[in-house]
JSON list of C-alpha atoms and ligand atoms in Angstrom, two decimals:
[
{"chain": "I", "resi": 945, "resn": "MET", "atom": "CA", "xyz": [-2.22, -73.87, -17.77]},
{"chain": "I", "resi": 946, "resn": "SER", "atom": "CA", "xyz": [-0.38, -71.31, -19.93]},
{"chain": "I", "resi": 947, "resn": "ARG", "atom": "CA", "xyz": [-1.61, -70.77, -23.44]},
{"chain": "I", "resi": 948, "resn": "PRO", "atom": "CA", "xyz": [0.60, -71.98, -26.33]},
{"chain": "I", "resi": 949, "resn": "ILE", "atom": "CA", "xyz": [3.34, -69.75, -27.74]},
{"chain": "I", "resi": 950, "resn": "GLU", "atom": "CA", "xyz": [2.30, -68.51, -31.20]},
{"chain": "I", "resi": 951, "resn": "ILE", "atom": "CA", "xyz": [4.27, -66.63, -33.84]},
{"chain": "I", "resi": 952, "resn": "SER", "atom": "CA", "xyz": [2.13, -64.28, -35.95]},
{"chain": "I", "resi": 953, "resn": "PRO", "atom": "CA", "xyz": [3.96, -62.56, -38.85]},
{"chain": "I", "resi": 954, "resn": "SER", "atom": "CA", "xyz": [2.91, -59.10, -39.91]},
{"chain": "I", "resi": 955, "resn": "VAL", "atom": "CA", "xyz": [2.94, -59.23, -43.70]},
{"chain": "I", "resi": 956, "resn": "LEU", "atom": "CA", "xyz": [3.60, -55.49, -44.13]},
{"chain": "I", "resi": 957, "resn": "PRO", "atom": "CA", "xyz": [7.25, -56.22, -45.16]},
{"chain": "I", "resi": 958, "resn": "ALA", "atom": "CA", "xyz": [6.19, -58.90, -47.67]},
{"chain": "I", "resi": 959, "resn": "ASP", "atom": "CA", "xyz": [6.59, -58.55, -51.44]},
{"chain": "I", "resi": 960, "resn": "PHE", "atom": "CA", "xyz": [3.00, -57.56, -52.23]},
{"chain": "I", "resi": 961, "resn": "ALA", "atom": "CA", "xyz": [3.54, -58.56, -55.85]},
{"chain": "I", "resi": 962, "resn": "ARG", "atom": "CA", "xyz": [3.84, -62.16, -54.53]},
{"chain": "I", "resi": 963, "resn": "LEU", "atom": "CA", "xyz": [1.71, -61.86, -51.37]},
{"chain": "I", "resi": 964, "resn": "GLY", "atom": "CA", "xyz": [0.05, -65.24, -51.68]},
{"chain": "I", "resi": 965, "resn": "GLU", "atom": "CA", "xyz": [3.33, -67.07, -52.19]},
{"chain": "I", "resi": 966, "resn": "GLU", "atom": "CA", "xyz": [4.82, -65.17, -49.22]},
{"chain": "I", "resi": 967, "resn": "CYS", "atom": "CA", "xyz": [1.96, -66.24, -46.96]},
{"chain": "I", "resi": 968, "resn": "VAL", "atom": "CA", "xyz": [2.29, -69.86, -48.09]},
{"chain": "I", "resi": 969, "resn": "ALA", "atom": "CA", "xyz": [6.01, -69.67, -47.36]},
{"chain": "I", "resi": 970, "resn": "LEU", "atom": "CA", "xyz": [5.27, -68.30, -43.87]},
{"chain": "I", "resi": 971, "resn": "GLN", "atom": "CA", "xyz": [3.03, -71.30, -43.26]},
{"chain": "I", "resi": 972, "resn": "HIS", "atom": "CA", "xyz": [5.79, -73.67, -44.41]},
{"chain": "I", "resi": 973, "resn": "ALA", "atom": "CA", "xyz": [8.21, -71.80, -42.15]},
{"chain": "I", "resi": 974, "resn": "GLY", "atom": "CA", "xyz": [6.15, -72.83, -39.12]},
{"chain": "I", "resi": 975, "resn": "CYS", "atom": "CA", "xyz": [4.18, -69.64, -38.39]},
{"chain": "I", "resi": 976, "resn": "ASP", "atom": "CA", "xyz": [0.94, -70.10, -36.43]},
{"chain": "I", "resi": 977, "resn": "ARG", "atom": "CA", "xyz": [-1.04, -67.13, -37.82]},
{"chain": "I", "resi": 978, "resn": "ILE", "atom": "CA", "xyz": [-1.04, -64.37, -40.38]},
{"chain": "I", "resi": 979, "resn": "HIS", "atom": "CA", "xyz": [-1.29, -60.87, -38.89]},
{"chain": "I", "resi": 980, "resn": "TRP", "atom": "CA", "xyz": [-3.10, -58.53, -41.31]},
{"chain": "I", "resi": 981, "resn": "ASP", "atom": "CA", "xyz": [-2.31, -54.87, -40.50]},
{"chain": "I", "resi": 982, "resn": "VAL", "atom": "CA", "xyz": [-5.34, -52.94, -41.74]},
{"chain": "I", "resi": 983, "resn": "MET", "atom": "CA", "xyz": [-4.68, -49.22, -41.87]},
{"chain": "I", "resi": 984, "resn": "ASP", "atom": "CA", "xyz": [-7.09, -46.53, -43.20]},
{"chain": "I", "resi": 985, "resn": "GLY", "atom": "CA", "xyz": [-4.76, -43.53, -43.48]},
{"chain": "I", "resi": 986, "resn": "VAL", "atom": "CA", "xyz": [-6.86, -41.67, -40.88]},
{"chain": "I", "resi": 987, "resn": "PHE", "atom": "CA", "xyz": [-6.47, -43.42, -37.53]},
{"chain": "I", "resi": 988, "resn": "VAL", "atom": "CA", "xyz": [-2.86, -44.03, -38.60]},
{"chain": "I", "resi": 989, "resn": "PRO", "atom": "CA", "xyz": [-0.92, -42.20, -41.41]},
{"chain": "I", "resi": 990, "resn": "ASN", "atom": "CA", "xyz": [-0.69, -45.29, -43.62]},
{"chain": "I", "resi": 991, "resn": "LEU", "atom": "CA", "xyz": [-3.05, -47.11, -46.00]},
{"chain": "I", "resi": 992, "resn": "THR", "atom": "CA", "xyz": [-2.71, -50.84, -46.41]},
{"chain": "I", "resi": 993, "resn": "ILE", "atom": "CA", "xyz": [-4.81, -54.04, -46.79]},
{"chain": "I", "resi": 994, "resn": "GLY", "atom": "CA", "xyz": [-8.47, -54.28, -47.82]},
{"chain": "I", "resi": 995, "resn": "PRO", "atom": "CA", "xyz": [-10.71, -57.29, -47.18]},
{"chain": "I", "resi": 996, "resn": "ASP", "atom": "CA", "xyz": [-10.53, -58.44, -50.84]},
{"chain": "I", "resi": 997, "resn": "ILE", "atom": "CA", "xyz": [-6.76, -58.94, -50.49]},
{"chain": "I", "resi": 998, "resn": "VAL", "atom": "CA", "xyz": [-7.26, -61.06, -47.37]},
{"chain": "I", "resi": 999, "resn": "ALA", "atom": "CA", "xyz": [-10.02, -63.05, -49.10]},
{"chain": "I", "resi": 1000, "resn": "SER", "atom": "CA", "xyz": [-7.78, -63.73, -52.12]},
{"chain": "I", "resi": 1001, "resn": "VAL", "atom": "CA", "xyz": [-5.09, -65.25, -49.90]},
{"chain": "I", "resi": 1002, "resn": "ARG", "atom": "CA", "xyz": [-7.50, -67.17, -47.61]},
{"chain": "I", "resi": 1003, "resn": "PRO", "atom": "CA", "xyz": [-7.95, -70.31, -49.79]},
{"chain": "I", "resi": 1004, "resn": "HIS", "atom": "CA", "xyz": [-4.22, -70.77, -50.20]},
{"chain": "I", "resi": 1005, "resn": "VAL", "atom": "CA", "xyz": [-3.13, -70.70, -46.57]},
{"chain": "I", "resi": 1006, "resn": "ASP", "atom": "CA", "xyz": [-4.21, -72.97, -43.74]},
{"chain": "I", "resi": 1007, "resn": "LEU", "atom": "CA", "xyz": [-3.35, -70.66, -40.84]},
{"chain": "I", "resi": 1008, "resn": "HIS", "atom": "CA", "xyz": [-5.37, -68.58, -38.35]},
{"chain": "I", "resi": 1009, "resn": "PHE", "atom": "CA", "xyz": [-5.96, -65.14, -39.86]},
{"chain": "I", "resi": 1010, "resn": "GLU", "atom": "CA", "xyz": [-6.08, -62.18, -37.48]},
{"chain": "I", "resi": 1011, "resn": "ALA", "atom": "CA", "xyz": [-7.09, -58.72, -38.60]},
{"chain": "I", "resi": 1012, "resn": "HIS", "atom": "CA", "xyz": [-5.59, -55.79, -36.71]},
{"chain": "I", "resi": 1013, "resn": "LEU", "atom": "CA", "xyz": [-7.97, -52.94, -37.50]},
{"chain": "I", "resi": 1014, "resn": "MET", "atom": "CA", "xyz": [-6.20, -49.57, -37.30]},
{"chain": "I", "resi": 1015, "resn": "VAL", "atom": "CA", "xyz": [-9.23, -47.69, -38.61]},
{"chain": "I", "resi": 1016, "resn": "VAL", "atom": "CA", "xyz": [-11.64, -45.00, -37.40]},
{"chain": "I", "resi": 1017, "resn": "ASN", "atom": "CA", "xyz": [-14.71, -47.12, -38.16]},
{"chain": "I", "resi": 1018, "resn": "PRO", "atom": "CA", "xyz": [-13.99, -50.66, -36.85]},
{"chain": "I", "resi": 1019, "resn": "ASP", "atom": "CA", "xyz": [-17.66, -51.51, -36.25]},
{"chain": "I", "resi": 1020, "resn": "GLU", "atom": "CA", "xyz": [-18.37, -51.00, -39.95]},
{"chain": "I", "resi": 1021, "resn": "LEU", "atom": "CA", "xyz": [-15.28, -52.82, -41.24]},
{"chain": "I", "resi": 1022, "resn": "ALA", "atom": "CA", "xyz": [-15.10, -55.77, -38.83]},
{"chain": "I", "resi": 1023, "resn": "PRO", "atom": "CA", "xyz": [-17.80, -57.82, -40.71]},
{"chain": "I", "resi": 1024, "resn": "LEU", "atom": "CA", "xyz": [-15.87, -57.42, -43.97]},
{"chain": "I", "resi": 1025, "resn": "TYR", "atom": "CA", "xyz": [-12.76, -59.03, -42.47]},
{"chain": "I", "resi": 1026, "resn": "VAL", "atom": "CA", "xyz": [-14.76, -61.82, -40.87]},
{"chain": "I", "resi": 1027, "resn": "ASN", "atom": "CA", "xyz": [-16.32, -62.52, -44.27]},
{"chain": "I", "resi": 1028, "resn": "ALA", "atom": "CA", "xyz": [-12.83, -62.39, -45.82]},
{"chain": "I", "resi": 1029, "resn": "GLY", "atom": "CA", "xyz": [-11.81, -65.28, -43.57]},
{"chain": "I", "resi": 1030, "resn": "CYS", "atom": "CA", "xyz": [-10.32, -63.78, -40.44]},
{"chain": "I", "resi": 1031, "resn": "GLU", "atom": "CA", "xyz": [-10.87, -65.96, -37.32]},
{"chain": "I", "resi": 1032, "resn": "THR", "atom": "CA", "xyz": [-9.84, -63.11, -35.00]},
{"chain": "I", "resi": 1033, "resn": "VAL", "atom": "CA", "xyz": [-10.72, -59.44, -35.48]},
{"chain": "I", "resi": 1034, "resn": "MET", "atom": "CA", "xyz": [-9.04, -56.89, -33.23]},
{"chain": "I", "resi": 1035, "resn": "VAL", "atom": "CA", "xyz": [-10.28, -53.34, -32.68]},
{"chain": "I", "resi": 1036, "resn": "HIS", "atom": "CA", "xyz": [-8.43, -50.49, -31.00]},
{"chain": "I", "resi": 1037, "resn": "ALA", "atom": "CA", "xyz": [-9.98, -49.41, -27.69]},
{"chain": "I", "resi": 1038, "resn": "GLU", "atom": "CA", "xyz": [-9.13, -45.84, -28.78]},
{"chain": "I", "resi": 1039, "resn": "THR", "atom": "CA", "xyz": [-11.53, -46.09, -31.72]},
{"chain": "I", "resi": 1040, "resn": "CYS", "atom": "CA", "xyz": [-14.50, -47.68, -29.92]},
{"chain": "I", "resi": 1041, "resn": "PRO", "atom": "CA", "xyz": [-16.73, -45.45, -27.77]},
{"chain": "I", "resi": 1042, "resn": "HIS", "atom": "CA", "xyz": [-18.89, -48.53, -27.16]},
{"chain": "I", "resi": 1043, "resn": "LEU", "atom": "CA", "xyz": [-16.09, -51.05, -26.80]},
{"chain": "I", "resi": 1044, "resn": "HIS", "atom": "CA", "xyz": [-18.16, -53.70, -24.99]},
{"chain": "I", "resi": 1045, "resn": "ARG", "atom": "CA", "xyz": [-20.71, -53.76, -27.83]},
{"chain": "I", "resi": 1046, "resn": "SER", "atom": "CA", "xyz": [-18.02, -53.72, -30.53]},
{"chain": "I", "resi": 1047, "resn": "LEU", "atom": "CA", "xyz": [-16.40, -56.82, -29.07]},
{"chain": "I", "resi": 1048, "resn": "ALA", "atom": "CA", "xyz": [-19.72, -58.57, -28.53]},
{"chain": "I", "resi": 1049, "resn": "ASN", "atom": "CA", "xyz": [-20.66, -57.85, -32.18]},
{"chain": "I", "resi": 1050, "resn": "ILE", "atom": "CA", "xyz": [-17.44, -59.48, -33.40]},
{"chain": "I", "resi": 1051, "resn": "ARG", "atom": "CA", "xyz": [-18.32, -62.62, -31.40]},
{"chain": "I", "resi": 1052, "resn": "ASP", "atom": "CA", "xyz": [-21.85, -62.51, -32.82]},
{"chain": "I", "resi": 1053, "resn": "LEU", "atom": "CA", "xyz": [-20.25, -62.60, -36.30]},
{"chain": "I", "resi": 1054, "resn": "GLY", "atom": "CA", "xyz": [-18.63, -65.93, -35.33]},
{"chain": "I", "resi": 1055, "resn": "ALA", "atom": "CA", "xyz": [-15.08, -64.60, -34.88]},
{"chain": "I", "resi": 1056, "resn": "ARG", "atom": "CA", "xyz": [-12.81, -64.27, -31.84]},
{"chain": "I", "resi": 1057, "resn": "SER", "atom": "CA", "xyz": [-12.98, -60.75, -30.43]},
{"chain": "I", "resi": 1058, "resn": "GLY", "atom": "CA", "xyz": [-9.72, -58.82, -29.89]},
{"chain": "I", "resi": 1059, "resn": "VAL", "atom": "CA", "xyz": [-9.05, -55.52, -28.22]},
{"chain": "I", "resi": 1060, "resn": "VAL", "atom": "CA", "xyz": [-5.91, -53.48, -28.95]},
{"chain": "I", "resi": 1061, "resn": "LEU", "atom": "CA", "xyz": [-4.21, -51.01, -26.59]},
{"chain": "I", "resi": 1062, "resn": "ASN", "atom": "CA", "xyz": [-1.91, -48.29, -27.88]},
{"chain": "I", "resi": 1063, "resn": "PRO", "atom": "CA", "xyz": [1.26, -47.80, -25.81]},
{"chain": "I", "resi": 1064, "resn": "HIS", "atom": "CA", "xyz": [-0.29, -44.92, -23.82]},
{"chain": "I", "resi": 1065, "resn": "THR", "atom": "CA", "xyz": [-3.58, -46.67, -23.08]},
{"chain": "I", "resi": 1066, "resn": "PRO", "atom": "CA", "xyz": [-3.72, -48.16, -19.56]},
{"chain": "I", "resi": 1067, "resn": "ALA", "atom": "CA", "xyz": [-4.63, -51.79, -18.88]},
{"chain": "I", "resi": 1068, "resn": "SER", "atom": "CA", "xyz": [-7.55, -50.54, -16.78]},
{"chain": "I", "resi": 1069, "resn": "VAL", "atom": "CA", "xyz": [-9.46, -49.88, -20.03]},
{"chain": "I", "resi": 1070, "resn": "LEU", "atom": "CA", "xyz": [-9.93, -53.66, -20.15]},
{"chain": "I", "resi": 1071, "resn": "SER", "atom": "CA", "xyz": [-11.59, -53.85, -16.71]},
{"chain": "I", "resi": 1072, "resn": "HIS", "atom": "CA", "xyz": [-15.21, -54.11, -17.93]},
{"chain": "I", "resi": 1073, "resn": "VAL", "atom": "CA", "xyz": [-14.84, -55.90, -21.26]},
{"chain": "I", "resi": 1074, "resn": "LEU", "atom": "CA", "xyz": [-13.03, -59.10, -20.40]},
{"chain": "I", "resi": 1075, "resn": "ASP", "atom": "CA", "xyz": [-16.33, -61.00, -20.49]},
{"chain": "I", "resi": 1076, "resn": "VAL", "atom": "CA", "xyz": [-16.60, -60.35, -24.23]},
{"chain": "I", "resi": 1077, "resn": "THR", "atom": "CA", "xyz": [-12.86, -60.59, -25.02]},
{"chain": "I", "resi": 1078, "resn": "ASP", "atom": "CA", "xyz": [-10.99, -63.54, -26.52]},
{"chain": "I", "resi": 1079, "resn": "HIS", "atom": "CA", "xyz": [-7.75, -61.78, -27.38]},
{"chain": "I", "resi": 1080, "resn": "ILE", "atom": "CA", "xyz": [-5.76, -58.75, -26.14]},
{"chain": "I", "resi": 1081, "resn": "LEU", "atom": "CA", "xyz": [-3.14, -57.07, -28.30]},
{"chain": "I", "resi": 1082, "resn": "ILE", "atom": "CA", "xyz": [-0.67, -54.79, -26.54]},
{"chain": "I", "resi": 1083, "resn": "MET", "atom": "CA", "xyz": [1.09, -52.39, -28.91]},
{"chain": "I", "resi": 1084, "resn": "THR", "atom": "CA", "xyz": [4.79, -52.01, -28.26]},
{"chain": "I", "resi": 1085, "resn": "VAL", "atom": "CA", "xyz": [5.16, -49.36, -30.96]},
{"chain": "I", "resi": 1086, "resn": "ASN", "atom": "CA", "xyz": [2.86, -46.51, -31.98]},
{"chain": "I", "resi": 1087, "resn": "PRO", "atom": "CA", "xyz": [0.74, -48.01, -34.74]},
{"chain": "I", "resi": 1088, "resn": "GLY", "atom": "CA", "xyz": [1.15, -47.07, -38.42]},
{"chain": "I", "resi": 1089, "resn": "PHE", "atom": "CA", "xyz": [4.38, -48.60, -39.62]},
{"chain": "I", "resi": 1090, "resn": "GLY", "atom": "CA", "xyz": [6.60, -51.64, -39.36]},
{"chain": "I", "resi": 1091, "resn": "GLY", "atom": "CA", "xyz": [10.29, -51.44, -38.47]},
{"chain": "I", "resi": 1092, "resn": "GLN", "atom": "CA", "xyz": [9.89, -49.10, -35.49]},
{"chain": "I", "resi": 1093, "resn": "THR", "atom": "CA", "xyz": [11.80, -49.22, -32.20]},
{"chain": "I", "resi": 1094, "resn": "TYR", "atom": "CA", "xyz": [10.33, -51.38, -29.41]},
{"chain": "I", "resi": 1095, "resn": "ILE", "atom": "CA", "xyz": [8.75, -49.47, -26.49]},
{"chain": "I", "resi": 1096, "resn": "PRO", "atom": "CA", "xyz": [9.37, -51.46, -23.28]},
{"chain": "I", "resi": 1097, "resn": "LEU", "atom": "CA", "xyz": [5.97, -52.15, -21.68]},
{"chain": "I", "resi": 1098, "resn": "GLU", "atom": "CA", "xyz": [6.62, -55.31, -19.68]},
{"chain": "I", "resi": 1099, "resn": "ASP", "atom": "CA", "xyz": [4.92, -53.83, -16.59]},
{"chain": "I", "resi": 1100, "resn": "LYS", "atom": "CA", "xyz": [1.75, -53.27, -18.60]},
{"chain": "I", "resi": 1101, "resn": "ILE", "atom": "CA", "xyz": [1.92, -56.82, -20.00]},
{"chain": "I", "resi": 1102, "resn": "ARG", "atom": "CA", "xyz": [2.26, -58.15, -16.45]},
{"chain": "I", "resi": 1103, "resn": "THR", "atom": "CA", "xyz": [-0.74, -56.09, -15.31]},
{"chain": "I", "resi": 1104, "resn": "VAL", "atom": "CA", "xyz": [-2.85, -57.38, -18.22]},
{"chain": "I", "resi": 1105, "resn": "ALA", "atom": "CA", "xyz": [-1.74, -60.96, -17.57]},
{"chain": "I", "resi": 1106, "resn": "GLU", "atom": "CA", "xyz": [-2.77, -60.64, -13.92]},
{"chain": "I", "resi": 1107, "resn": "MET", "atom": "CA", "xyz": [-6.16, -59.19, -14.92]},
{"chain": "I", "resi": 1108, "resn": "VAL", "atom": "CA", "xyz": [-6.72, -62.15, -17.26]},
{"chain": "I", "resi": 1109, "resn": "ARG", "atom": "CA", "xyz": [-5.60, -64.65, -14.59]},
{"chain": "I", "resi": 1110, "resn": "SER", "atom": "CA", "xyz": [-8.00, -63.11, -12.04]},
{"chain": "I", "resi": 1111, "resn": "SER", "atom": "CA", "xyz": [-10.85, -63.20, -14.55]},
{"chain": "I", "resi": 1112, "resn": "GLY", "atom": "CA", "xyz": [-10.48, -66.96, -14.92]},
{"chain": "I", "resi": 1113, "resn": "GLN", "atom": "CA", "xyz": [-11.02, -66.64, -18.68]},
{"chain": "I", "resi": 1114, "resn": "SER", "atom": "CA", "xyz": [-8.84, -68.05, -21.44]},
{"chain": "I", "resi": 1115, "resn": "ILE", "atom": "CA", "xyz": [-7.68, -64.97, -23.31]},
{"chain": "I", "resi": 1116, "resn": "ASP", "atom": "CA", "xyz": [-4.63, -64.77, -25.58]},
{"chain": "I", "resi": 1117, "resn": "ILE", "atom": "CA", "xyz": [-2.22, -61.92, -24.84]},
{"chain": "I", "resi": 1118, "resn": "GLU", "atom": "CA", "xyz": [-0.35, -60.71, -27.92]},
{"chain": "I", "resi": 1119, "resn": "VAL", "atom": "CA", "xyz": [2.36, -58.09, -28.34]},
{"chain": "I", "resi": 1120, "resn": "ASP", "atom": "CA", "xyz": [2.96, -56.19, -31.53]},
{"chain": "I", "resi": 1121, "resn": "GLY", "atom": "CA", "xyz": [5.80, -53.89, -32.62]},
{"chain": "I", "resi": 1122, "resn": "GLY", "atom": "CA", "xyz": [9.57, -54.21, -32.59]},
{"chain": "I", "resi": 1123, "resn": "ILE", "atom": "CA", "xyz": [9.40, -57.86, -31.57]},
{"chain": "I", "resi": 1124, "resn": "ASN", "atom": "CA", "xyz": [12.66, -59.74, -32.23]},
{"chain": "I", "resi": 1125, "resn": "GLU", "atom": "CA", "xyz": [14.71, -62.47, -30.51]},
{"chain": "I", "resi": 1126, "resn": "THR", "atom": "CA", "xyz": [15.69, -60.05, -27.76]},
{"chain": "I", "resi": 1127, "resn": "THR", "atom": "CA", "xyz": [12.55, -58.07, -27.07]},
{"chain": "I", "resi": 1128, "resn": "ILE", "atom": "CA", "xyz": [10.35, -61.16, -27.20]},
{"chain": "I", "resi": 1129, "resn": "ARG", "atom": "CA", "xyz": [12.00, -62.43, -24.02]},
{"chain": "I", "resi": 1130, "resn": "GLY", "atom": "CA", "xyz": [10.74, -59.73, -21.67]},
{"chain": "I", "resi": 1131, "resn": "CYS", "atom": "CA", "xyz": [7.27, -59.93, -23.23]},
{"chain": "I", "resi": 1132, "resn": "ALA", "atom": "CA", "xyz": [7.08, -63.72, -22.80]},
{"chain": "I", "resi": 1133, "resn": "ALA", "atom": "CA", "xyz": [8.34, -63.56, -19.23]},
{"chain": "I", "resi": 1134, "resn": "ALA", "atom": "CA", "xyz": [5.70, -60.91, -18.47]},
{"chain": "I", "resi": 1135, "resn": "GLY", "atom": "CA", "xyz": [2.86, -63.13, -19.73]},
{"chain": "I", "resi": 1136, "resn": "ALA", "atom": "CA", "xyz": [2.37, -62.65, -23.49]},
{"chain": "I", "resi": 1137, "resn": "ASN", "atom": "CA", "xyz": [1.84, -65.84, -25.52]},
{"chain": "I", "resi": 1138, "resn": "VAL", "atom": "CA", "xyz": [1.27, -64.57, -29.10]},
{"chain": "I", "resi": 1139, "resn": "PHE", "atom": "CA", "xyz": [3.97, -62.51, -30.85]},
{"chain": "I", "resi": 1140, "resn": "VAL", "atom": "CA", "xyz": [3.70, -60.39, -33.95]},
{"chain": "I", "resi": 1141, "resn": "SER", "atom": "CA", "xyz": [6.91, -60.02, -35.86]},
{"chain": "I", "resi": 1142, "resn": "GLY", "atom": "CA", "xyz": [7.33, -58.16, -39.15]},
{"chain": "I", "resi": 1143, "resn": "SER", "atom": "CA", "xyz": [10.70, -56.68, -39.92]},
{"chain": "I", "resi": 1144, "resn": "ALA", "atom": "CA", "xyz": [12.67, -58.96, -37.55]},
{"chain": "I", "resi": 1145, "resn": "LEU", "atom": "CA", "xyz": [11.22, -62.13, -39.10]},
{"chain": "I", "resi": 1146, "resn": "PHE", "atom": "CA", "xyz": [11.55, -60.88, -42.70]},
{"chain": "I", "resi": 1147, "resn": "ARG", "atom": "CA", "xyz": [15.20, -60.11, -42.09]},
{"chain": "I", "resi": 1148, "resn": "TYR", "atom": "CA", "xyz": [15.87, -63.86, -42.00]},
{"chain": "I", "resi": 1149, "resn": "ASP", "atom": "CA", "xyz": [16.64, -65.38, -45.43]},
{"chain": "I", "resi": 1150, "resn": "ASP", "atom": "CA", "xyz": [15.64, -68.69, -43.81]},
{"chain": "I", "resi": 1151, "resn": "ARG", "atom": "CA", "xyz": [12.21, -67.82, -42.40]},
{"chain": "I", "resi": 1152, "resn": "ALA", "atom": "CA", "xyz": [11.91, -71.16, -40.63]},
{"chain": "I", "resi": 1153, "resn": "ALA", "atom": "CA", "xyz": [15.08, -70.43, -38.70]},
{"chain": "I", "resi": 1154, "resn": "GLY", "atom": "CA", "xyz": [13.60, -67.08, -37.74]},
{"chain": "I", "resi": 1155, "resn": "VAL", "atom": "CA", "xyz": [10.37, -68.62, -36.51]},
{"chain": "I", "resi": 1156, "resn": "THR", "atom": "CA", "xyz": [12.37, -71.20, -34.51]},
{"chain": "I", "resi": 1157, "resn": "ALA", "atom": "CA", "xyz": [14.59, -68.52, -33.01]},
{"chain": "I", "resi": 1158, "resn": "LEU", "atom": "CA", "xyz": [11.61, -66.42, -31.91]},
{"chain": "I", "resi": 1159, "resn": "ARG", "atom": "CA", "xyz": [9.72, -69.40, -30.56]},
{"chain": "I", "resi": 1160, "resn": "SER", "atom": "CA", "xyz": [12.68, -70.77, -28.61]},
{"chain": "I", "resi": 1161, "resn": "ALA", "atom": "CA", "xyz": [13.46, -67.37, -27.11]},
{"chain": "I", "resi": 1162, "resn": "ALA", "atom": "CA", "xyz": [9.86, -67.03, -25.95]},
{"chain": "I", "resi": 1163, "resn": "GLU", "atom": "CA", "xyz": [9.70, -70.56, -24.53]},
{"chain": "I", "resi": 1164, "resn": "GLU", "atom": "CA", "xyz": [13.03, -70.19, -22.69]},
{"chain": "I", "resi": 1165, "resn": "SER", "atom": "CA", "xyz": [11.93, -66.89, -21.19]},
{"chain": "I", "resi": 1166, "resn": "ARG", "atom": "CA", "xyz": [8.54, -68.15, -20.13]},
{"chain": "I", "resi": 1167, "resn": "SER", "atom": "CA", "xyz": [9.93, -71.13, -18.24]},
{"chain": "I", "resi": 1168, "resn": "ALA", "atom": "CA", "xyz": [12.83, -69.10, -16.71]},
{"chain": "M", "resi": 2231, "resn": "LIG", "atom": "C1", "xyz": [2.23, -51.44, -36.64]},
{"chain": "M", "resi": 2231, "resn": "LIG", "atom": "C2", "xyz": [1.64, -52.83, -36.85]},
{"chain": "M", "resi": 2231, "resn": "LIG", "atom": "C3", "xyz": [2.63, -53.90, -36.49]},
{"chain": "M", "resi": 2231, "resn": "LIG", "atom": "C4", "xyz": [3.95, -53.83, -37.26]},
{"chain": "M", "resi": 2231, "resn": "LIG", "atom": "C5", "xyz": [4.89, -54.87, -36.78]},
{"chain": "M", "resi": 2231, "resn": "LIG", "atom": "O1", "xyz": [1.18, -50.50, -36.72]},
{"chain": "M", "resi": 2231, "resn": "LIG", "atom": "O2", "xyz": [0.48, -53.02, -36.08]},
{"chain": "M", "resi": 2231, "resn": "LIG", "atom": "O3", "xyz": [1.99, -55.19, -36.72]},
{"chain": "M", "resi": 2231, "resn": "LIG", "atom": "O4", "xyz": [3.68, -54.02, -38.61]},
{"chain": "M", "resi": 2231, "resn": "LIG", "atom": "O5", "xyz": [6.09, -54.73, -37.53]},
{"chain": "M", "resi": 2231, "resn": "LIG", "atom": "P1", "xyz": [7.51, -54.81, -36.78]},
{"chain": "M", "resi": 2231, "resn": "LIG", "atom": "O6", "xyz": [7.59, -56.22, -36.24]},
{"chain": "M", "resi": 2231, "resn": "LIG", "atom": "O7", "xyz": [8.49, -54.55, -37.88]},
{"chain": "M", "resi": 2231, "resn": "LIG", "atom": "O8", "xyz": [7.53, -53.77, -35.72]},
{"chain": "M", "resi": 2232, "resn": "LIG", "atom": "ZN1", "xyz": [-0.27, -55.09, -36.07]}
]
């Protein structure tokens, strides 16, 4: 049984002067989640969203919040984003020397545990942590900024999807970076079911039309 297709907008392109309204509009446009790109200016050369900002939006939006922690100290910051209202917290494998424990700790906090792989990081990194993993995020750009060019990694997505299938566990597979109506197709066909879109979705004046276009492209490709 394949997991449902979900559209998860990165709010980096949003008008931060009206962030709450923008997130409410994304909910009305049919998005399934809000993807919070948390950057510390050290792991990646950009500084973005603190937990207080997430917490201020939380009561206004009835969507699944996922925190993508692009930080050098994810074990320290993860609890802050759970407390801010994130149901899923994702940590980069590249920042966790004790990845199995980091993921188990997120689960102990009551959130879904997510592991993120940079484009260069092989799927084999996941081999011994699937038992404490609820969500896998495969980066299709090098993290740090929105609006970058998609890096084709369909083979890696297929490998991860096969690992998940063999594990017998229900784990979401998400892709993040350069996802639009075209690139989403190869990712969906390869086995991803959750799709982050920032610049492509925000280019639509009619956000609902954008969500529909992305979702249809993914559904068509998955059943092809
Ligand atoms: C990059 C972030 C992505 C990015 C997606 O470091 O993790 O979520 O904002 O933006 P687009 O869809 O424009 O590539
Ligand atoms: Zn992200």
